[in-house]
Amino acid sequence: MTRPVHRVAPRTDGPIRQDGLRAHNLVLTFRQIAGARDAPISRSELAAATGLTRPTITRIVDELLAAELIVEAGPSRSGGSGRPRVGLSLARSGPAGLGLDIRADVLSACVVDLTGTVRHLEFADRPGAGPEAVLGGLAAMAGRAVTAAAAENLTVVGVTLAVPGPVRDDAVVRLAPALGWRDVNAGAALSGRLGLPVHVGNDARLAALAEWYAAGPELRDFVCVSGEFDIGAGLVLDGAQLDGWAGELGHVMVGSGGPPCVCGATGCLQCYAGLESILAASGDRGAGSPEVARSPAVAIDALVSAGDPRILAALDEAATALGIAIAGLVNLVRVDTVLLGGGYALLASWLIDGIHRELRRRVLRTGWSPVEVRPAPLGPDAAVIGAALSAVDRVRRDPNGWLARLHR
Amino acid sequence: MTRPVHRVAPRTDGPIRQDGLRAHNLVLTFRQIAGARDAPISRSELAAATGLTRPTITRIVDELLAAELIVEAGPSRSGGSGRPRVGLSLARSGPAGLGLDIRADVLSACVVDLTGTVRHLEFADRPGAGPEAVLGGLAAMAGRAVTAAAAENLTVVGVTLAVPGPVRDDAVVRLAPALGWRDVNAGAALSGRLGLPVHVGNDARLAALAEWYAAGPELRDFVCVSGEFDIGAGLVLDGAQLDGWAGELGHVMVGSGGPPCVCGATGCLQCYAGLESILAASGDRGAGSPEVARSPAVAIDALVSAGDPRILAALDEAATALGIAIAGLVNLVRVDTVLLGGGYALLASWLIDGIHRELRRRVLRTGWSPVEVRPAPLGPDAAVIGAALSAVDRVRRDPNGWLARLHR
DNA sequence: CCAGTTACGTCAATCTCTGAAACAAATCCC
DNA sequence: GGGATTTGTTTCAGAGATTGACGTAACTGG
């Protein structure tokens, strides 16, 4: 029986030589182990799942064990007779990823190990001034996180910073209106301070990665809509995240007229369904205050609990706008699930019906294959966690790099 | 120097054995030859491009020559001294693909060879009645095309039918309002009559494939918007077509109110920018008549030439609507080129400015990386040609299947 | 306690590519 | 015409990887 995994097949570009073959099969085996997640997988099962023979699996497993990328669990058998199978699973020590995130009023840092488990999660107030101060704060947090990781036998192999906005070359923040950043080379700045490779990624994309890990392999085709001020959509399609996906959902047109968006156009989704816009539409009460800035979703939730009728109307309007934008997305991309992430996770119960209504109206496909809309379990922390996962994911995708490090 | 190719890397899912290695390197070499297109490539260049050694290339090339998948061109050298290099290029006989398309009032069939050259293109009136009559007409055309291909030493290895609408399992037409079809298993029906594997694909997707071939390897990230009544968008991203891309652009919302669309909602792009809608908006003159049905784009063009002011207004409105929808798409997917295909190719000069205007307004990215909009060279025939290409593409992607056929 | 069963490890055989070298072929340049 | 140059073919030994067969380990059930 083939076990489900996130992605089995390594991509081999270029010629394969004998050693390339070896590397390929090692990656294949490793991913199978990673895909097994909670349930440790035995050597025989690996042989069946990968199509390799048992001797080959033995050799590869030995190599992975020597590198301490995987560990042998105690003998665990499902029932039959015979020698019990030895479970193999990812090591909980060794390589780790460090994620950083900048939210409205708070910085966060997160360390995950190879298994995707969160081992460290820390928050700090966000320094108000320009990029320099923020990057300094992030670097300090990152330093603390690296030592905390080392104390648990974890080696941080890479850092990823999540930012709300488009990114160029995995390093330069093109434009992040929520931060007031424009063409900031955050990758180089942090990399210089930390002495580690730093990638910069879009927060919605990274949030989708975290939700994907958390949800398990059944979730193969979905978007995760998230954001506080900007609205982004992370995509997983056919069990993979897509290079070339921009996901700037916030600037999809959902209505005519209205106030101009930061982008200059009118009718952008953000102006109807951004959390700040929802607050403003509900009567502007408290918008701009510190506690609202810290978490506008909580502020909205509080208003709802207080029974404010205007916030319900604003949420309804936001749901319609989100529904229209998501309908456009779902018409273009064949996903079967929509996760409401970030701040929307908290507000999902007031949004889902309205979104569903628009999807049913505007997406032909819902007639024969329904689209599910549900809150994303990780909520606002998804982006940091996703950033950390993306950093360690490089080892997961190609463990040969980690092996090479040991042979030196 | 590495030559540009559409996609160099074969995707190898599953384990690689020693013989798999051999197959992999053969595919690699074959694709390099296919990618060279017009300019034949020599064995030495292949060695340099693939990273394999010359003896290995010699062996692989011998195998491909024996299978008659490639041919040696006359000695062609670029200038230096020494023995002239022998150019290798794809054979113009051997495997071929057959494409079928159903347009408003006309059926078409097309045969392309391995090189992607159109070797046969035929049109026929579309029988009016239900799916059965249409499929019968297609089967008859397909039969003629297969014999015509055989006369030129071509073996049709697969058939693809293009339909305007979503398709399930490469075989069943989910819904094609323009044809009045719903859940028609066209794949099984045609396959039964022809005795060949028949796949069914979305016309916009296949049109994008054809335009991609025609444009050459520089075009790596684009959408091709096309359609007569329905509007679809085919996508090529990062040099590959995407499984999971639906591309139903026609039902993206671009305005509020207006008449209800066939999908039930209001404000769909199709209602503003469908060719029939443009005609209707211009004063409904001749809409529904046979010559308009045969080619609404030609009818529109004729009105423009006649200096009708209302058609210009309708085109301007259509351009704005297209611009809004395409802006939404471009916000989600990082493409740098938009091709106006199908009927829009003919009308491009009256549409491009309006589309550009909306893109500049609504797509953040245009500030630093401009998006080009231009007519698609193949126009309305792109879908049939793309269908034929997609059929022969299976051999191009994995020539080992064709080799195995010979060894039997 | 022993047979049956399943899991895992070891060994020679086989396959493919590499690298070097020698060689043949075809052209350019002097 | 002869030398230089580049391309393509052939040969050989060698390395690396997988396979297939056999042997060993460990547990269940009677």
Coordinates of C-alpha atoms in Angstrom, one line a residue, chain A residues 7-18 21 24-25 28 50-52 166-168 174-175 177 182 205 221 233 235 237-238 242-249 251-256 262-268 324-325 327-335 360-362 364-365 368-369, chain B residues 7-18 21 24-25 28 50-52 166-168 174-175 177 182 205 221 233 235 237-238 242-249 251-256 262-268 324-325 327-335 360-362 364-365 368-369:
Chain A
R7 CA 5.0 15.2 -2.6
V8 CA 6.7 12.0 -3.4
A9 CA 8.6 12.9 -6.5
P10 CA 11.8 14.8 -6.4
R11 CA 12.3 16.9 -9.5
T12 CA 15.5 15.9 -11.3
D13 CA 16.6 18.5 -13.7
G14 CA 19.6 17.8 -15.8
P15 CA 21.4 14.5 -16.4
I16 CA 21.3 11.7 -14.0
R17 CA 24.5 9.9 -13.4
Q18 CA 24.9 6.9 -11.1
L21 CA 20.5 8.2 -9.2
H24 CA 17.3 10.7 -6.2
N25 CA 16.4 7.4 -4.5
L28 CA 12.5 9.6 -2.6
T50 CA 9.0 3.5 -3.2
G51 CA 9.3 0.5 -5.5
L52 CA 12.9 0.0 -4.5
P166 CA 5.2 41.0 -3.1
V167 CA 8.9 39.9 -2.9
R168 CA 11.6 39.8 -5.5
R174 CA 8.9 45.2 -3.4
L175 CA 6.1 47.0 -1.6
P177 CA 2.0 49.3 2.4
R182 CA 9.4 49.8 -0.6
R205 CA 2.0 32.0 0.8
D221 CA -5.9 21.7 -3.5
A233 CA -4.1 34.2 -1.0
L235 CA -2.2 28.4 -3.0
L237 CA -2.4 22.9 -6.1
D238 CA -2.0 19.3 -6.8
L242 CA 3.4 27.0 -7.2
D243 CA 6.2 29.2 -8.3
G244 CA 4.8 32.1 -10.1
W245 CA 1.7 32.4 -8.0
A246 CA 1.3 36.0 -6.8
G247 CA -1.9 35.7 -4.9
E248 CA -2.5 39.5 -4.5
L249 CA -6.2 39.0 -3.9
H251 CA -6.6 44.2 -5.3
V252 CA -9.1 42.1 -7.2
M253 CA -12.0 44.3 -8.2
V254 CA -15.2 43.5 -6.3
G255 CA -17.3 46.6 -6.7
S256 CA -17.5 49.9 -8.5
V262 CA -3.5 52.4 -1.7
C263 CA -2.9 51.0 -5.1
G264 CA -4.7 53.9 -6.7
A265 CA -7.6 52.0 -8.2
T266 CA -11.1 51.8 -6.8
G267 CA -13.2 48.8 -5.9
C268 CA -10.4 46.7 -4.6
I324 CA -16.9 37.7 -5.1
A325 CA -13.1 37.8 -5.1
A327 CA -15.3 33.2 -6.7
G328 CA -13.1 34.8 -9.3
L329 CA -10.1 32.9 -7.9
V330 CA -12.0 29.6 -7.8
N331 CA -13.1 30.1 -11.4
L332 CA -9.5 30.3 -12.4
V333 CA -7.9 27.6 -10.2
R334 CA -9.4 24.2 -9.4
V335 CA -9.3 24.2 -5.6
R360 CA -22.7 29.2 -5.3
R361 CA -23.8 32.1 -7.5
R362 CA -20.7 32.7 -9.4
L364 CA -20.1 27.1 -12.3
R365 CA -18.2 24.2 -10.8
W368 CA -21.1 19.3 -9.4
S369 CA -18.1 19.7 -7.1
Chain B
R7 CA 11.3 22.1 -20.8
V8 CA 14.5 20.3 -20.4
A9 CA 13.8 18.3 -17.4
P10 CA 11.8 15.1 -17.5
R11 CA 9.8 14.7 -14.4
T12 CA 10.6 11.3 -12.9
D13 CA 8.1 10.2 -10.4
G14 CA 9.0 7.1 -8.5
P15 CA 12.2 5.2 -8.2
I16 CA 14.9 5.3 -10.8
R17 CA 16.6 2.0 -11.6
Q18 CA 19.6 1.6 -13.8
L21 CA 18.4 6.1 -15.7
H24 CA 15.8 9.4 -18.4
N25 CA 18.9 10.4 -20.2
L28 CA 16.7 14.4 -21.7
T50 CA 23.0 17.8 -21.4
G51 CA 26.2 17.2 -19.5
L52 CA 26.5 13.7 -20.8
P166 CA -14.7 22.4 -18.1
V167 CA -13.8 18.8 -18.7
R168 CA -13.5 15.9 -16.2
R174 CA -19.0 18.9 -17.9
L175 CA -20.9 21.8 -19.3
P177 CA -23.3 26.2 -22.9
R182 CA -23.9 18.7 -20.3
R205 CA -6.0 25.7 -22.5
D221 CA 4.8 33.0 -18.5
A233 CA -7.8 31.7 -20.2
L235 CA -2.0 29.6 -18.7
L237 CA 3.6 29.4 -16.0
D238 CA 7.3 28.8 -15.6
L242 CA -0.6 23.7 -15.0
D243 CA -2.8 20.8 -13.9
G244 CA -5.5 22.3 -11.8
W245 CA -5.8 25.4 -13.7
A246 CA -9.5 26.0 -14.6
G247 CA -9.2 29.3 -16.4
E248 CA -13.0 30.1 -16.5
L249 CA -12.4 33.8 -16.9
H251 CA -17.5 34.2 -15.1
V252 CA -15.2 36.5 -13.2
M253 CA -17.2 39.5 -12.0
V254 CA -16.4 42.8 -13.7
G255 CA -19.5 44.9 -13.0
S256 CA -22.6 45.1 -10.9
V262 CA -26.0 31.7 -18.4
C263 CA -24.4 30.8 -15.1
G264 CA -27.2 32.6 -13.2
A265 CA -25.1 35.3 -11.7
T266 CA -24.8 38.9 -12.9
G267 CA -21.9 41.0 -13.9
C268 CA -19.9 38.1 -15.5
I324 CA -10.7 44.3 -15.1
A325 CA -10.9 40.5 -15.4
A327 CA -6.1 42.5 -14.0
G328 CA -7.6 40.2 -11.4
L329 CA -5.9 37.2 -13.1
V330 CA -2.6 39.0 -13.3
N331 CA -2.8 40.0 -9.6
L332 CA -3.1 36.3 -8.8
V333 CA -0.6 34.8 -11.3
R334 CA 2.8 36.2 -12.2
V335 CA 2.6 36.3 -16.0
R360 CA -2.0 49.8 -15.1
R361 CA -4.7 50.9 -12.7
R362 CA -5.3 47.7 -10.9
L364 CA 0.5 46.8 -8.4
R365 CA 3.2 44.9 -10.2
W368 CA 8.0 47.7 -11.7
S369 CA 7.5 44.9 -14.2

